[in-house]
Amino acid sequence: MGAVKTKRMPRAVREQQMLDAAVQIFGQRGYIAASMDDIAELAGVSKPLVYLYLNSKDDLFTACIRREAQALFAAVRAGVRRELPADRQLWDGLLAFFTHTARHPDGWSVLHLQARTHGEVFAAEVTVVRAGIVAFVTQLIAEAARDALARSADRAPAGGASVDPPLPERDVAGLAEALVGAAESLADWANATPSVTARQAAATLMNFAWTGLGELMAGRRWSPPSA
Amino acid sequence: MGAVKTKRMPRAVREQQMLDAAVQIFGQRGYIAASMDDIAELAGVSKPLVYLYLNSKDDLFTACIRREAQALFAAVRAGVRRELPADRQLWDGLLAFFTHTARHPDGWSVLHLQARTHGEVFAAEVTVVRAGIVAFVTQLIAEAARDALARSADRAPAGGASVDPPLPERDVAGLAEALVGAAESLADWANATPSVTARQAAATLMNFAWTGLGELMAGRRWSPPSA
Amino acid sequence: MGAVKTKRMPRAVREQQMLDAAVQIFGQRGYIAASMDDIAELAGVSKPLVYLYLNSKDDLFTACIRREAQALFAAVRAGVRRELPADRQLWDGLLAFFTHTARHPDGWSVLHLQARTHGEVFAAEVTVVRAGIVAFVTQLIAEAARDALARSADRAPAGGASVDPPLPERDVAGLAEALVGAAESLADWANATPSVTARQAAATLMNFAWTGLGELMAGRRWSPPSA
Amino acid sequence: MGAVKTKRMPRAVREQQMLDAAVQIFGQRGYIAASMDDIAELAGVSKPLVYLYLNSKDDLFTACIRREAQALFAAVRAGVRRELPADRQLWDGLLAFFTHTARHPDGWSVLHLQARTHGEVFAAEVTVVRAGIVAFVTQLIAEAARDALARSADRAPAGGASVDPPLPERDVAGLAEALVGAAESLADWANATPSVTARQAAATLMNFAWTGLGELMAGRRWSPPSA
DNA sequence: TATGAATGAGATTTCATTCAT
DNA sequence: AATGAATGAAATCTCATTCAT
């Protein structure tokens, strides 16, 4: 299962092998349950070499988090073209996201589960990337709201009072949070349900989110009962 | 914080004290990082007594999961009255859910984070309860879809072609999954953001979901681009 | 060689056994070369028990230093009666010192060699006790100087200019340091030279210190009290 | 602080660089705490080269001990002229000794502390050199005793009973041991007390040893030669 | 009902040392 | 003359778990 034992490789290569092994073990067993012995064995090297190159279990885990976070963020960014309409951007981003998490389930587990469960320091690493994604989504929603506002102004010819007010910032933040959270949960669900493809997951969420958002844009909101 | 050291208590009471301590430690430190020493100390008893009553670390953790899962499920069920309209049921359920998770952050951490991070066996325990909730939400959505169908049929008197087809079951499952996932994420978010109340979290999600769902019910869907 | 393996002893007893073993191993092998495995084995217990009671290798070593330092200091104090003349006090103190170091060579090694070689923290522990001894000797020398001054004043009836000036404080400190240093070295020498008794070591140093080489050459010697 | 990284140097030079680095690290950290990595780095070479030249950690440490011992012995011998009177020889030797130990504190630490703390083999290396110094001092004392004997015989012309017997050999050995021990302790003391010069240390010990405390009390002191 | 005493097994980490070039 | 790559062995320390009372 582990890499074929090849001797004397340049450091950069060995380091990648170690990170590969570490992500796999960390992702499947969790930070604490993963043992450096297992990681070294899967990487096909001795334990001291892992320490020589990656320094400590903490550092190794951090390196895994960073690598996987970069990869995920890069995949999403590569999937989106900012010149397209907001809904298309959202769709492309979701598709890229679900595709990447489906292809790298261990990396996704490291990011979404393990890093958040084992200490503030690790969680902080993920928080940075996640904040980037939430910010991106927030921007997208605000953009879409502006578009909707413009369209509805066009439709009401004589400058009537019917122009809808923009969404308050706080609501947008909550909505983005909910959307990202839903995406994360769906990624887990899709990974746990082999019959669900990345495309289907993206479509489900897009339906759920966009149509709902469309209505919000049109100014119709659901109001909680008073009590 | 630990229970006052009182000697010779009936077994049932001691067990609850132990579970209380265990949930707190497991929730804050995670399954592996939590030590039986810490739990016993916080519970105000000796370690052998913990083993006498709860048998092993695994069993103790499982007992925690079950107790917290039952409590959460019960709280949600107690908040919902099945004779009310679907949207009101959803609102009440969400409010109960966010209220409970806010009041029992350690229990929520055990269920949502720890149980899923440390082995299939524990994850399975949660999956059962979660499946119950997803099923409940699925039912709710299907119910609402039926109502919407009925209403639109009423409005179109001469059997027009405009009657929308019901949502396919698979989609409903995905939507329920997305809704529950979003709720879970928002619970984490609310717990990590002290200024957000349970009511606000519920409102955010309700807006996001219901208005979107409402549109779906009316038959308008967002279609992914062909490529 | 190690204590006979007896089970289930009260904590205080076990702790002393552990300290005994630790002093022996630390004294013979040094702080770093001594392994907790060896100490545990010699103490006749498992390693975890050593950690449970003494906490860490550092703490164990510190406990050894403290115990041996206290014992040495107590032995010297018990040997000296402050109401006797200064030279007698010095003799009694030296005798007690050499007797104790000869009886507890490992303890002496811990104090004199190991504690000073392995980190400031440990060295500081010894420094405190040693400072106590140096202070005691300093006092003794000053006392003797005062006596000598008084005697020489008596001898010179008509207040002559021949009254000797007292020793400057700085010199007294240096002398005390030299005396204590010589004693420490002789203790090592005596321990390494089986034929040398504590009494002989004390006599050698007393001659050297009290009479001085110059005087010795001139045939005047200091003789230890008969008892 | 480490040697400038120059490539391709003759073996003899490289070896000295390594020994310099090793003495520094061994002296400051101790034999075991010193790592071959640190030594190689400080010497500015790779570890395999250290092994190629010095063979092993043991051999390297032994080489350090031998070099420093030779240097110390040579310094003392160079300071003494055997044709001068015994007290002058003693003074010159002490001055040379304290000067050397003050200038090479790491070397002194290796000899006096580290070598004696880490195994019989290393201690034996030092013992040889130390024995040489003790022998030299013994000779000096015996010489001085003979002179004193001769002088007192001169003074008592008609074979009086007042001629003192020579010091027994065993006593002379003990005295030499005490003197050397005191010198070693004072060297440590002087190194740890920046305000004490080599000259002061030598004067303190000379007073102590030559005149004796008893004489000092009586106001007679030994004064170092002016040059 | 309750606990002080005790341990087997395994975790991370370090280090002296060698190989192949 | 010199080094980057690699490891066997052993160190400290922790923890779930049991025994005997």
XYZ file of N, CA and C in Angstrom, chain A residues 6-225:
660
model
N 12.070 3.131 -2.190
C 13.166 3.556 -3.054
C 14.151 4.333 -2.208
N 15.403 4.136 -2.428
C 16.399 4.751 -1.557
C 16.946 6.041 -2.168
N 17.411 6.889 -1.264
C 18.156 8.073 -1.672
C 17.421 8.956 -2.681
N 16.417 9.637 -2.209
C 15.728 10.570 -3.088
C 16.017 11.987 -2.611
N 15.907 12.943 -3.518
C 16.104 14.339 -3.089
C 15.065 14.736 -2.051
N 15.463 15.651 -1.228
C 14.632 16.023 -0.091
C 13.230 16.458 -0.482
N 13.117 17.291 -1.517
C 11.805 17.823 -1.884
C 10.827 16.692 -2.182
N 11.301 15.678 -2.884
C 10.434 14.566 -3.249
C 9.990 13.818 -1.998
N 10.960 13.496 -1.163
C 10.638 12.765 0.056
C 9.619 13.539 0.904
N 9.795 14.818 0.967
C 8.868 15.613 1.775
C 7.440 15.488 1.262
N 7.289 15.511 -0.069
C 5.941 15.354 -0.605
C 5.378 13.979 -0.275
N 6.205 12.956 -0.398
C 5.738 11.619 -0.044
C 5.261 11.588 1.402
N 6.047 12.246 2.262
C 5.662 12.249 3.675
C 4.340 12.979 3.871
N 4.188 14.107 3.208
C 2.935 14.844 3.356
C 1.758 14.025 2.826
N 1.977 13.342 1.698
C 0.913 12.493 1.176
C 0.480 11.473 2.232
N 1.471 10.791 2.768
C 1.162 9.777 3.779
C 0.480 10.403 4.983
N 0.996 11.536 5.398
C 0.455 12.161 6.608
C -1.000 12.575 6.400
N -1.301 13.165 5.257
C -2.683 13.578 5.009
C -3.600 12.361 5.055
N -3.146 11.290 4.445
C -3.975 10.087 4.432
C -4.236 9.587 5.856
N -3.181 9.468 6.629
C -3.346 8.933 7.988
C -4.101 9.916 8.883
N -3.696 11.165 8.849
C -4.393 12.162 9.661
C -5.872 12.217 9.285
N -6.142 12.198 7.987
C -7.517 12.306 7.524
C -8.367 11.129 7.987
N -7.754 9.949 7.995
C -8.559 8.768 8.331
C -8.627 8.501 9.831
N -7.522 8.830 10.533
C -7.514 8.453 11.941
C -7.639 9.638 12.889
N -7.396 10.810 12.419
C -7.405 11.969 13.311
C -6.008 12.291 13.805
N -5.834 13.517 14.290
C -4.509 13.995 14.656
C -3.868 13.132 15.730
N -4.600 12.891 16.796
C -3.972 12.199 17.918
C -3.822 10.718 17.656
N -4.855 10.131 17.081
C -4.795 8.689 16.857
C -3.748 8.328 15.815
N -3.431 9.253 14.943
C -2.397 8.968 13.951
C -1.051 8.883 14.650
N -0.292 7.875 14.376
C 1.024 7.766 15.002
C 2.118 8.040 13.969
N 3.171 8.638 14.445
C 4.271 8.948 13.554
C 4.862 7.679 12.952
N 4.789 6.615 13.699
C 5.230 5.327 13.161
C 4.455 4.978 11.902
N 3.143 5.068 12.005
C 2.314 4.700 10.866
C 2.605 5.596 9.669
N 2.714 6.877 9.929
C 2.971 7.808 8.833
C 4.306 7.505 8.169
N 5.324 7.293 8.992
C 6.639 6.994 8.423
C 6.575 5.718 7.593
N 5.916 4.712 8.132
C 5.852 3.450 7.406
C 5.133 3.626 6.068
N 4.001 4.333 6.106
C 3.261 4.538 4.865
C 4.090 5.351 3.874
N 4.888 6.271 4.381
C 5.721 7.074 3.485
C 6.926 6.281 2.996
N 7.167 5.141 3.612
C 8.283 4.314 3.185
C 9.632 4.804 3.674
N 9.633 5.522 4.801
C 10.903 5.990 5.358
C 10.943 5.696 6.859
N 12.080 5.965 7.453
C 12.183 5.763 8.897
C 11.673 7.005 9.614
N 11.267 6.803 10.852
C 10.718 7.910 11.618
C 11.692 9.086 11.760
N 12.945 8.831 12.076
C 13.855 9.980 12.238
C 13.884 10.890 11.015
N 13.710 10.299 9.839
C 13.752 11.139 8.649
C 12.543 12.077 8.612
N 11.419 11.573 9.042
C 10.237 12.437 9.105
C 10.526 13.615 10.034
N 11.110 13.331 11.164
C 11.421 14.412 12.106
C 12.481 15.340 11.551
N 13.446 14.773 10.847
C 14.501 15.617 10.268
C 13.906 16.616 9.284
N 12.955 16.164 8.511
C 12.409 17.037 7.480
C 11.233 17.882 7.971
N 10.364 17.288 8.752
C 9.142 18.012 9.124
C 9.110 18.465 10.576
N 10.138 18.082 11.318
C 10.342 18.698 12.622
C 9.561 18.162 13.823
N 8.272 18.030 13.710
C 7.487 17.517 14.836
C 6.104 17.139 14.333
N 5.356 16.448 15.165
C 4.019 16.048 14.758
C 3.164 17.289 14.505
N 3.290 18.255 15.378
C 2.573 19.512 15.198
C 2.890 20.157 13.857
N 4.176 20.298 13.605
C 4.570 20.953 12.362
C 4.106 20.165 11.151
N 4.201 18.845 11.265
C 3.764 18.008 10.155
C 2.276 18.226 9.888
N 1.493 18.243 10.956
C 0.047 18.436 10.796
C -0.226 19.819 10.194
N 0.455 20.809 10.699
C 0.277 22.156 10.163
C 0.624 22.198 8.673
N 1.722 21.531 8.321
C 2.112 21.500 6.911
C 1.019 20.852 6.072
N 0.426 19.779 6.592
C -0.674 19.125 5.874
C -1.833 20.105 5.687
N -2.222 20.748 6.763
C -3.346 21.677 6.687
C -3.078 22.743 5.632
N -1.879 23.313 5.704
C -1.577 24.385 4.749
C -1.632 23.884 3.318
N -0.998 22.740 3.087
C -0.977 22.242 1.717
C -2.388 21.987 1.214
N -3.200 21.323 2.013
C -4.550 20.998 1.564
C -5.416 22.241 1.432
N -5.234 23.180 2.326
C -6.023 24.409 2.232
C -5.675 25.168 0.958
N -4.391 25.279 0.698
C -3.978 25.950 -0.537
C -4.579 25.257 -1.749
N -4.485 23.934 -1.743
C -4.967 23.177 -2.899
C -6.462 23.406 -3.111
N -7.218 23.372 -2.007
C -8.664 23.548 -2.137
C -9.004 24.953 -2.632
N -8.365 25.929 -2.027
C -8.633 27.305 -2.409
C -8.272 27.515 -3.888
N -7.126 26.975 -4.266
C -6.682 27.132 -5.653
C -7.679 26.488 -6.610
N -8.177 25.302 -6.228
C -9.119 24.609 -7.107
C -10.379 25.454 -7.312
N -10.895 26.018 -6.213
C -12.107 26.825 -6.332
C -11.841 28.062 -7.201
N -10.734 28.723 -6.923
C -10.439 29.933 -7.698
C -10.269 29.618 -9.173
N -9.622 28.488 -9.433
C -9.393 28.127 -10.831
C -10.709 27.842 -11.551
N -11.739 27.440 -10.791
C -13.011 27.090 -11.415
C -13.891 28.298 -11.733
N -13.570 29.432 -11.136
C -14.461 30.593 -11.241
C -13.873 31.653 -12.158
N -14.717 32.221 -13.029
C -14.273 33.388 -13.801
C -15.082 34.601 -13.363
N -14.395 35.593 -12.842
C -15.066 36.720 -12.217
C -15.864 37.586 -13.190
N -15.656 37.388 -14.494
C -16.398 38.247 -15.422
C -17.795 37.706 -15.721
N -18.074 36.493 -15.298
C -19.393 35.915 -15.565
C -20.416 36.407 -14.551
N -21.697 36.167 -14.820
C -22.737 36.587 -13.859
C -22.590 35.844 -12.526
N -23.144 36.446 -11.484
C -22.961 35.913 -10.130
C -23.446 34.474 -10.003
N -24.604 34.143 -10.580
C -25.100 32.777 -10.399
C -24.177 31.767 -11.058
N -23.652 32.164 -12.192
C -22.734 31.256 -12.872
C -21.451 31.086 -12.045
N -20.977 32.154 -11.473
C -19.787 32.078 -10.626
C -20.034 31.138 -9.440
N -21.195 31.288 -8.834
C -21.503 30.442 -7.679
C -21.534 28.976 -8.088
N -22.212 28.725 -9.200
C -22.280 27.357 -9.695
C -20.891 26.787 -9.964
N -20.098 27.520 -10.666
C -18.756 27.035 -10.990
C -17.945 26.784 -9.718
N -18.070 27.690 -8.788
C -17.317 27.546 -7.542
C -17.747 26.300 -6.777
N -19.065 26.123 -6.689
C -19.564 24.940 -5.981
C -19.110 23.660 -6.665
N -19.190 23.661 -7.987
C -18.794 22.465 -8.719
C -17.322 22.151 -8.461
N -16.510 23.168 -8.534
C -15.076 22.965 -8.280
C -14.870 22.463 -6.849
N -15.598 23.056 -5.943
C -15.457 22.673 -4.539
C -15.816 21.205 -4.321
N -16.993 20.807 -4.793
C -17.417 19.425 -4.569
C -16.537 18.440 -5.337
N -16.078 18.865 -6.496
C -15.184 17.978 -7.244
C -13.885 17.751 -6.473
N -13.336 18.840 -5.950
C -12.070 18.709 -5.229
C -12.234 17.873 -3.952
N -13.272 18.173 -3.182
C -13.447 17.406 -1.932
C -13.714 15.933 -2.218
N -14.360 15.663 -3.349
C -14.620 14.258 -3.680
C -13.332 13.559 -4.081
N -12.442 14.296 -4.726
C -11.183 13.682 -5.173
C -10.159 13.558 -4.065
N -10.292 14.405 -3.069
C -9.316 14.378 -1.966
C -10.028 14.266 -0.627
N -10.680 13.134 -0.424
C -11.480 13.007 0.805
C -10.625 13.129 2.076
N -9.392 12.590 2.048
C -8.563 12.673 3.249
C -8.157 14.122 3.517
N -7.817 14.812 2.460
C -7.485 16.227 2.633
C -8.675 16.992 3.196
N -9.851 16.669 2.666
C -11.047 17.356 3.150
C -11.309 17.038 4.624
N -11.064 15.781 4.979
C -11.244 15.399 6.380
C -10.258 16.159 7.267
N -9.025 16.274 6.798
C -8.034 17.030 7.575
C -8.526 18.453 7.798
N -8.997 19.066 6.733
C -9.399 20.470 6.844
C -10.675 20.640 7.666
N -11.690 19.853 7.309
C -13.011 20.127 7.858
C -13.207 19.508 9.233
N -12.635 18.327 9.427
C -12.853 17.660 10.710
C -11.659 17.806 11.651
N -10.555 17.250 11.220
C -9.426 17.115 12.141
C -8.859 18.455 12.603
N -8.617 19.332 11.664
C -7.979 20.594 12.046
C -8.835 21.366 13.050
N -10.152 21.214 12.923
C -11.029 21.978 13.810
C -11.208 21.328 15.168
N -10.810 20.090 15.263
C -11.098 19.342 16.482
C -9.902 19.276 17.414
N -8.732 19.663 16.939
C -7.539 19.406 17.755
C -6.717 20.656 18.033
N -7.336 21.601 18.696
C -6.543 22.740 19.137
C -6.742 23.997 18.315
N -6.760 25.101 19.010
C -6.992 26.409 18.403
C -6.000 26.715 17.291
N -4.736 26.341 17.538
C -3.695 26.691 16.576
C -4.021 26.137 15.209
N -4.408 24.863 15.179
C -4.716 24.242 13.902
C -5.993 24.852 13.322
N -6.975 25.008 14.191
C -8.241 25.580 13.725
C -8.003 26.940 13.077
N -7.100 27.707 13.655
C -6.830 29.033 13.112
C -6.310 28.955 11.678
N -5.472 27.934 11.420
C -4.953 27.768 10.068
C -6.100 27.653 9.065
N -7.089 26.841 9.425
C -8.217 26.635 8.517
C -9.081 27.891 8.445
N -9.262 28.505 9.578
C -10.134 29.672 9.631
C -9.743 30.709 8.595
N -8.448 30.877 8.412
C -7.977 31.866 7.444
C -8.522 31.566 6.059
N -8.319 30.324 5.613
C -8.780 29.969 4.276
C -10.300 30.059 4.194
N -10.957 29.532 5.196
C -12.417 29.546 5.200
C -12.928 30.981 5.132
N -12.293 31.858 5.882
C -12.712 33.253 5.855
C -12.603 33.802 4.436
N -11.549 33.376 3.734
C -11.404 33.816 2.344
C -12.599 33.383 1.515
N -13.005 32.122 1.700
C -14.133 31.624 0.914
C -15.430 32.339 1.301
N -15.646 32.499 2.604
C -16.864 33.181 3.046
C -16.897 34.604 2.481
N -15.748 35.254 2.490
C -15.691 36.623 1.954
C -16.073 36.628 0.482
N -15.553 35.648 -0.226
C -15.856 35.551 -1.650
C -17.363 35.384 -1.866
N -17.955 34.500 -1.096
C -19.391 34.252 -1.238
C -20.186 35.500 -0.836
N -19.754 36.132 0.234
C -20.432 37.353 0.674
C -20.452 38.383 -0.460
N -19.312 38.537 -1.102
C -19.188 39.471 -2.211
C -20.169 39.117 -3.329
N -20.220 37.812 -3.592
C -21.098 37.318 -4.654
C -22.554 37.668 -4.353
N -22.952 37.460 -3.118
C -24.337 37.728 -2.743
C -24.625 39.223 -2.852
N -23.723 40.028 -2.360
C -23.920 41.468 -2.428
C -24.029 41.932 -3.877
N -23.161 41.373 -4.719
C -23.167 41.673 -6.143
C -24.534 41.348 -6.746
N -24.981 40.153 -6.456
C -26.259 39.719 -6.995
C -27.386 40.631 -6.510
N -27.301 41.035 -5.251
C -28.331 41.917 -4.711
C -28.338 43.232 -5.474
N -27.146 43.741 -5.761
C -27.070 44.992 -6.504
C -27.707 44.836 -7.885
N -27.386 43.753 -8.552
C -27.961 43.494 -9.873
C -29.483 43.475 -9.803
N -29.997 42.726 -8.819
C -31.445 42.604 -8.701
C -32.081 43.978 -8.480
N -31.430 44.745 -7.651
C -31.921 46.082 -7.359
C -31.994 46.899 -8.650
N -30.946 46.823 -9.457
C -30.895 47.571 -10.713
C -32.028 47.132 -11.637
N -32.178 45.816 -11.727
C -33.236 45.308 -12.591
C -34.614 45.778 -12.158
N -34.870 45.737 -10.870
C -36.210 46.112 -10.411
C -36.413 47.618 -10.599
N -35.342 48.404 -10.520
C -35.470 49.844 -10.786
C -35.832 50.070 -12.244
N -35.225 49.274 -13.135
C -35.538 49.377 -14.556
C -37.023 49.114 -14.807
N -37.499 48.071 -14.142
C -38.861 47.655 -14.384
C -39.896 48.693 -13.915
N -39.559 49.454 -12.821
C -40.494 50.471 -12.327
C -40.158 51.813 -12.986
N -40.821 52.130 -14.099
C -40.407 53.267 -14.953
C -40.390 54.606 -14.215
N -41.543 55.075 -13.729
C -41.533 56.353 -13.040
C -41.000 56.139 -11.633
N -39.804 56.660 -11.373
C -39.110 56.475 -10.085
C -40.050 56.344 -8.896
N -40.659 55.186 -8.727
C -41.576 54.965 -7.623
C -40.852 54.628 -6.335
N -41.614 54.550 -5.258
C -41.055 54.194 -3.962
C -40.859 52.675 -3.848
N -41.150 51.980 -4.942
C -41.132 50.524 -4.854
C -39.726 49.920 -4.940
N -38.724 50.750 -5.048
C -37.366 50.192 -5.109
C -37.030 49.505 -3.773
N -36.621 48.224 -3.889
C -36.366 47.459 -2.664
C -35.093 47.947 -1.962
N -35.132 47.890 -0.648
C -33.929 48.281 0.097
C -32.868 47.187 -0.045
N -31.601 47.543 -0.019
C -30.568 46.509 -0.110
C -30.576 45.653 1.159
N -30.007 44.464 1.032
C -29.907 43.579 2.206
C -28.949 44.182 3.232
N -29.312 44.167 4.510
C -28.376 44.648 5.540
C -27.118 43.770 5.550
N -25.984 44.373 5.835
C -24.710 43.626 5.802
C -24.709 42.399 6.710
N -25.259 42.587 7.881
C -25.259 41.476 8.848
C -25.974 40.256 8.280
N -27.117 40.502 7.556
C -27.843 39.386 6.963
C -27.007 38.698 5.901
N -26.317 39.510 5.126
C -25.507 38.910 4.071
C -24.465 37.981 4.679
N -23.841 38.437 5.778
C -22.830 37.603 6.428
C -23.437 36.285 6.890
N -24.598 36.367 7.519
C -25.252 35.148 7.988
C -25.577 34.225 6.830
N -26.071 34.807 5.744
C -26.432 33.987 4.595
C -25.207 33.295 4.008
N -24.135 34.043 3.880
C -22.911 33.441 3.347
C -22.453 32.304 4.250
N -22.500 32.562 5.535
C -22.122 31.524 6.497
C -22.985 30.277 6.315
N -24.262 30.491 6.180
C -25.173 29.362 6.008
C -24.878 28.616 4.711
N -24.608 29.376 3.665
C -24.339 28.744 2.374
C -23.067 27.907 2.442
N -22.010 28.498 2.992
C -20.754 27.755 3.090
C -20.937 26.540 3.995
N -21.635 26.740 5.100
C -21.874 25.619 6.000
C -22.625 24.504 5.305
N -23.631 24.869 4.544
C -24.394 23.862 3.813
C -23.482 23.131 2.832
N -22.624 23.876 2.175
C -21.711 23.244 1.222
C -20.809 22.245 1.929
N -20.274 22.650 3.067
C -19.390 21.753 3.796
C -20.110 20.471 4.209
N -21.308 20.639 4.710
C -22.057 19.459 5.115
C -22.363 18.567 3.918
N -22.720 19.193 2.799
C -23.023 18.394 1.619
C -21.787 17.663 1.123
N -20.623 18.275 1.290
C -19.395 17.594 0.878
C -19.227 16.313 1.694
N -19.443 16.422 2.986
C -19.373 15.217 3.826
C -20.387 14.184 3.357
N -21.589 14.677 3.132
C -22.681 13.783 2.732
C -22.341 13.091 1.412
N -21.875 13.879 0.466
C -21.530 13.306 -0.832
C -20.407 12.276 -0.693
N -19.409 12.598 0.138
C -18.316 11.643 0.324
C -18.789 10.365 0.991
N -19.812 10.488 1.836
C -20.305 9.313 2.540
C -21.354 8.558 1.721
N -21.834 9.153 0.645
C -22.887 8.548 -0.173
C -22.352 8.376 -1.588
N -21.771 7.217 -1.877
C -21.023 7.058 -3.129
C -21.840 7.385 -4.372
N -23.164 7.224 -4.301
C -23.951 7.419 -5.518
C -24.141 8.895 -5.856
N -23.774 9.771 -4.963
C -23.981 11.190 -5.226
C -22.734 11.792 -5.886
N -22.916 12.400 -7.043
C -21.778 12.995 -7.743
C -21.600 14.440 -7.301
N -20.448 14.984 -7.636
C -20.165 16.379 -7.315
C -21.210 17.274 -7.985
N -21.558 16.930 -9.221
C -22.530 17.713 -9.970
C -23.888 17.721 -9.275
N -24.280 16.543 -8.805
C -25.577 16.488 -8.120
C -25.549 17.301 -6.828
N -24.468 17.199 -6.088
C -24.382 17.970 -4.858
C -24.465 19.459 -5.160
N -23.735 19.871 -6.180
C -23.747 21.296 -6.536
C -25.146 21.729 -6.957
N -25.819 20.898 -7.741
C -27.156 21.251 -8.204
C -28.121 21.376 -7.026
N -28.035 20.417 -6.125
C -28.912 20.459 -4.949
C -28.746 21.771 -4.197
N -27.515 22.107 -3.939
C -27.279 23.305 -3.147
C -27.665 24.560 -3.920
N -27.426 24.521 -5.223
C -27.728 25.696 -6.037
C -29.240 25.951 -6.038
N -29.996 24.885 -6.193
C -31.446 24.999 -6.119
C -31.870 25.586 -4.793
N -31.347 24.958 -3.772
C -31.715 25.344 -2.421
C -31.401 26.808 -2.180
N -30.207 27.185 -2.602
C -29.729 28.505 -2.227
C -30.205 29.586 -3.176
N -30.063 29.334 -4.435
C -30.254 30.427 -5.367
C -31.713 30.850 -5.466
N -32.556 29.891 -5.572
C -33.961 30.250 -5.677
C -34.394 30.977 -4.417
N -33.928 30.486 -3.307
C -34.219 31.191 -2.056
C -33.653 32.587 -2.102
N -32.462 32.707 -2.492
C -31.847 34.034 -2.543
C -32.598 34.923 -3.518
N -33.022 34.349 -4.677
C -33.759 35.135 -5.663
C -34.971 35.796 -5.033
N -35.682 35.042 -4.261
C -36.855 35.608 -3.604
C -36.459 36.713 -2.645
N -35.369 36.457 -1.930
C -34.899 37.483 -1.003
C -34.596 38.762 -1.767
N -33.975 38.581 -2.908
C -33.611 39.743 -3.715
C -34.861 40.537 -4.082
N -35.926 39.813 -4.357
C -37.171 40.477 -4.751
C -37.862 41.115 -3.546
N -37.279 41.001 -2.420
C -37.798 41.721 -1.264
C -38.795 40.963 -0.434
N -39.115 39.755 -0.853
C -40.072 39.023 -0.039
C -39.342 38.237 1.046
N -39.678 38.441 2.268
C -39.010 37.714 3.341
C -40.026 36.971 4.192
N -39.486 35.941 4.794
C -40.314 35.191 5.710
C -40.135 35.814 7.089
N -41.237 36.091 7.767
C -41.103 36.710 9.081
C -41.450 35.732 10.180
N -40.563 35.631 11.158
C -40.862 34.732 12.287
C -42.076 35.235 13.041
N -42.838 34.295 13.636
C -43.969 34.710 14.478
C -43.464 35.501 15.670
